[in-house]
Coordinates of C-alpha atoms in Angstrom, one line a residue:
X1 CA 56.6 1.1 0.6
X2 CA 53.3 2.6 1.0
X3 CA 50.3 1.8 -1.4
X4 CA 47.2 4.3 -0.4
X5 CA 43.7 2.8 -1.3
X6 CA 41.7 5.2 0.4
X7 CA 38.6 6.1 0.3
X8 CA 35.5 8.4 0.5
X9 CA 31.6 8.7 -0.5
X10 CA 31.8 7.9 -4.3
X11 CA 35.4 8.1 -4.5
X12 CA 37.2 5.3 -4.4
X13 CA 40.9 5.2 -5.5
X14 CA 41.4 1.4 -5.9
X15 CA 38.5 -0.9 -6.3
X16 CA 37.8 -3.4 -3.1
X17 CA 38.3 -7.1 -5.2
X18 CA 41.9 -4.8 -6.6
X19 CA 42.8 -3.7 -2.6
X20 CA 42.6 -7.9 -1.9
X21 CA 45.0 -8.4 -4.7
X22 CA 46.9 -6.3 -3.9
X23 CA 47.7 -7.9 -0.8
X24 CA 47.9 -11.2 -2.1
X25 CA 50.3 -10.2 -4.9
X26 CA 52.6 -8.5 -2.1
X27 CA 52.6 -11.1 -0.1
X28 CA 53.3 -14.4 -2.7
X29 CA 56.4 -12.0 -3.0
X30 CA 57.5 -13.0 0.1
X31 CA 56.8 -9.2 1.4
X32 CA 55.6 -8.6 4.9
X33 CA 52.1 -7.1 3.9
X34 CA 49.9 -4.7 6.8
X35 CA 46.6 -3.1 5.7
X36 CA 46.7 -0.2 7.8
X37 CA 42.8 1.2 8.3
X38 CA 41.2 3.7 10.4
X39 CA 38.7 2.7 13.1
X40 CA 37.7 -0.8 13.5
X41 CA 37.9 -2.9 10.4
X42 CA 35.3 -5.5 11.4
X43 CA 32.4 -2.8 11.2
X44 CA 31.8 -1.5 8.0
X45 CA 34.9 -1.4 6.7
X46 CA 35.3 -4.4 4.5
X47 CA 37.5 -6.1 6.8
X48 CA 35.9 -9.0 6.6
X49 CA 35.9 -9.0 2.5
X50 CA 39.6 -9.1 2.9
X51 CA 40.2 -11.4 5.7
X52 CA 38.1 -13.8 3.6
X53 CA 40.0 -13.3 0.4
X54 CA 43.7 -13.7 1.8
X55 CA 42.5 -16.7 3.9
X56 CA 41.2 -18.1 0.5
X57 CA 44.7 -17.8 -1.0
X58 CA 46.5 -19.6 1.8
X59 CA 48.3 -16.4 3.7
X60 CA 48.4 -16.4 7.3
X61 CA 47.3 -13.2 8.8
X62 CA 47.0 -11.4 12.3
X63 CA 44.8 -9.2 12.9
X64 CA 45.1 -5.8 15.3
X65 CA 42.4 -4.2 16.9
X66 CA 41.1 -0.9 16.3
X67 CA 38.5 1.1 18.1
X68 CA 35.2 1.4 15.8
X69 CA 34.5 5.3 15.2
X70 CA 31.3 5.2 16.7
X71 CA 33.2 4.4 20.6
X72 CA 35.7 7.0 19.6
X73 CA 33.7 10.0 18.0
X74 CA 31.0 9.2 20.8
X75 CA 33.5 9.7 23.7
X76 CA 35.3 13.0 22.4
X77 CA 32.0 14.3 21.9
X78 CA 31.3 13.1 25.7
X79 CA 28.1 11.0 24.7
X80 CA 27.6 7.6 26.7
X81 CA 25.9 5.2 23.9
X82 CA 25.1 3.5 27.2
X83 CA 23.3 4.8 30.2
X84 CA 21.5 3.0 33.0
X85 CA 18.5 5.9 33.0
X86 CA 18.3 6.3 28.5
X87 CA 20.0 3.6 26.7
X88 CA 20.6 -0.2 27.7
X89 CA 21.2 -1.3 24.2
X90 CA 23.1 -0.2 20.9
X91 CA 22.7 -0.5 17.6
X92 CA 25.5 0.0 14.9
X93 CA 23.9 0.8 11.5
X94 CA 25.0 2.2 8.0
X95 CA 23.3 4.8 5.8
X96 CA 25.1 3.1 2.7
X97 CA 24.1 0.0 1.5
X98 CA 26.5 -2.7 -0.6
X99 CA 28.5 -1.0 -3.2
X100 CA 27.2 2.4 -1.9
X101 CA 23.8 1.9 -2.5
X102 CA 21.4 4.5 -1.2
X103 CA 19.9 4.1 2.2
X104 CA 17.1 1.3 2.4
X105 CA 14.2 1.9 4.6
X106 CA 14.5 -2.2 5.5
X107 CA 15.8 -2.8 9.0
X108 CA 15.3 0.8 10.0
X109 CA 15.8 0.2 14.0
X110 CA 12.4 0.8 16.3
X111 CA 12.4 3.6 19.2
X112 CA 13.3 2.4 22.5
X113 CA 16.1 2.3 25.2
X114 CA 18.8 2.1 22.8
X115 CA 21.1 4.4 21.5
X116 CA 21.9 4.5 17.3
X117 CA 25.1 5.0 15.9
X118 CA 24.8 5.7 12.0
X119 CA 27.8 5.7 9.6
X120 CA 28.1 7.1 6.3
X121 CA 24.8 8.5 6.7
X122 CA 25.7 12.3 6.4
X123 CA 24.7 12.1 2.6
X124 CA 21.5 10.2 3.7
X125 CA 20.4 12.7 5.9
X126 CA 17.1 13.4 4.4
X127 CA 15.8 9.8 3.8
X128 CA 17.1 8.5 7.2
X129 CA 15.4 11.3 9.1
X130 CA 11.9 10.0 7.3
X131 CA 12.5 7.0 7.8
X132 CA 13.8 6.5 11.6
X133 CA 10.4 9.1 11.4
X134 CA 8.4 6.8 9.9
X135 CA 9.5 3.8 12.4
X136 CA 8.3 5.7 15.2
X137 CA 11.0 8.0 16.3
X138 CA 9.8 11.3 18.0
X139 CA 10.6 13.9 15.9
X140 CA 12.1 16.0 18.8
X141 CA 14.5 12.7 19.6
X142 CA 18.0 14.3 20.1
X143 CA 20.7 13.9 16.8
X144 CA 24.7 15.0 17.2
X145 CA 26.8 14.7 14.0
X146 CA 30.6 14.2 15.0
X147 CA 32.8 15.3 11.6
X148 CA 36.4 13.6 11.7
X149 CA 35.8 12.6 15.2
X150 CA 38.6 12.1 18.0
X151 CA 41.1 14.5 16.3
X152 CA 42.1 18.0 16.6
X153 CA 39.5 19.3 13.8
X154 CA 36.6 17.6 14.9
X155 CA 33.3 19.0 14.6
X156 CA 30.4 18.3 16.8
X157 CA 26.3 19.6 15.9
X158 CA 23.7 18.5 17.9
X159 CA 20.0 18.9 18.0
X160 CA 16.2 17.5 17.1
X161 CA 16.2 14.5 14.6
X162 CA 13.4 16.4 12.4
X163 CA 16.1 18.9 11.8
X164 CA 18.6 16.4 10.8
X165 CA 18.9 17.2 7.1
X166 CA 19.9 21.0 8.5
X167 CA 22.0 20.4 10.8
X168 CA 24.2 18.1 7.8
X169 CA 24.7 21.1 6.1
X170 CA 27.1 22.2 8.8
X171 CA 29.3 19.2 8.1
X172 CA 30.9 18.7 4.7
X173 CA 34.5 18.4 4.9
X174 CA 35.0 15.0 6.2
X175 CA 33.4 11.3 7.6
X176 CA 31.0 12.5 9.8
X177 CA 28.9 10.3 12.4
X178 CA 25.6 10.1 13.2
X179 CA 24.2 9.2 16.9
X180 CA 20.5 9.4 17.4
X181 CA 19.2 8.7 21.3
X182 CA 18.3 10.3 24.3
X183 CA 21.9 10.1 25.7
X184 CA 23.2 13.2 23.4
X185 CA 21.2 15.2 25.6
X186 CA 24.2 14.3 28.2
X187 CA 26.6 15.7 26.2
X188 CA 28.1 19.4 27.0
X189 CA 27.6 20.1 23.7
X190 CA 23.8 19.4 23.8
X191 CA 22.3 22.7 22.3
X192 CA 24.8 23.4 19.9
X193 CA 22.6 23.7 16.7
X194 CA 23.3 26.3 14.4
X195 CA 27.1 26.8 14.8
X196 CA 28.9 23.4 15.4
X197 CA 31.0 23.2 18.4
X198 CA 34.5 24.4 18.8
X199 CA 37.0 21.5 19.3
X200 CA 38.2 21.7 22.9
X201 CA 42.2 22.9 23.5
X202 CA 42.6 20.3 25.6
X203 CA 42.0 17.8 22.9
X204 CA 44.1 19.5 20.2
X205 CA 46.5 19.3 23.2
X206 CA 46.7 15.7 23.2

């Protein structure tokens, strides 16, 4: 039996404290219960939420790893979020806040050797290009956007961080991450601005 809870930006078809019910129901039936997500569900995907709620109810649970999208977009899109020359440090952040709440200038992360990885941010463009701005980010600091990353229909747009809020308007049909740091530069699709970057055969291949 299959039970879809997915969701998207402002759309969500089952409500989180329902998905944890959910499971506890199925399982107090004496049903073998998996919670199948995408990505990893330790970083920002409420995987935590739900570990805490089943614990509470006394069900035993594994858990299986999954590769967080911003390791997985950032390799198809051949950008290293690590580099000995640009980026010695990482920093996972989310444009939404609890609940979906807008972005929050709070804990915006300073410029430096680092590389940022921003999820759910695509609707956010505007306010996070002011404010990673504002914190001292040059305005010419290089942006990709990575649309339904690792799979045959991914899109990839890079380009300046003031032109940000632009270069979202090429990406609207799925999640689409955002990676702000020196290392995009490294990527073969550095300069790909206006029209977004075909996905290579050899991926749709695999």
């Amino acid at each position: 039996e299959r039970v879809p809870v997915g969701k998207r930006r402002a759309q969500h078809s089952v409500p989180q404290a329902e998905i944890a019910e959910r499971l506890i129901a199925a399982a107090r039936a004496g049903k073998r219960v998996v919670r199948l997500k995408g990505g990893d569900p330790f970083i920002f995907g409420r995987g935590g939420e739900e570990v805490q709620a089943v614990r509470a109810a006394g069900i035993a649970l594994t858990i299986v790893p999954g590769i967080s999208a911003a390791l997985g977009c950032a390799a198809s899109a051949e950008i290293p979020l690590t580099h000995r020359d640009h980026a010695s440090a990482l920093v996972l952040a989310t444009g939404h806040g609890q609940d979906g709440t807008p972005f929050s200038n709070a804990g915006v992360p300073a410029p430096g050797h680092k590389t940022i990885a921003i999820y759910m941010g695509l609707a956010q463009a505007p306010r996070l290009t002011d404010a990673l701005i504002a914190a001292g980010h040059a305005t010419d600091t290089p942006v990709a956007l990575i649309e339904n990353g690792t799979r045959p229909d991914q899109k990839i747009t890079t380009g300046r961080l003031a032109d940000l809020p632009r270069l979202a308007l090429h990406h609207t049909a799925g999640p689409t991450l955002l990676i702000v740091g020196e290392t995009v530069r490294l990527s073969r699709y550095w300069g790909e601005t206006d029209a977004p970057a075909e996905t290579p055969s050899a991926l749709a291949a695999e």
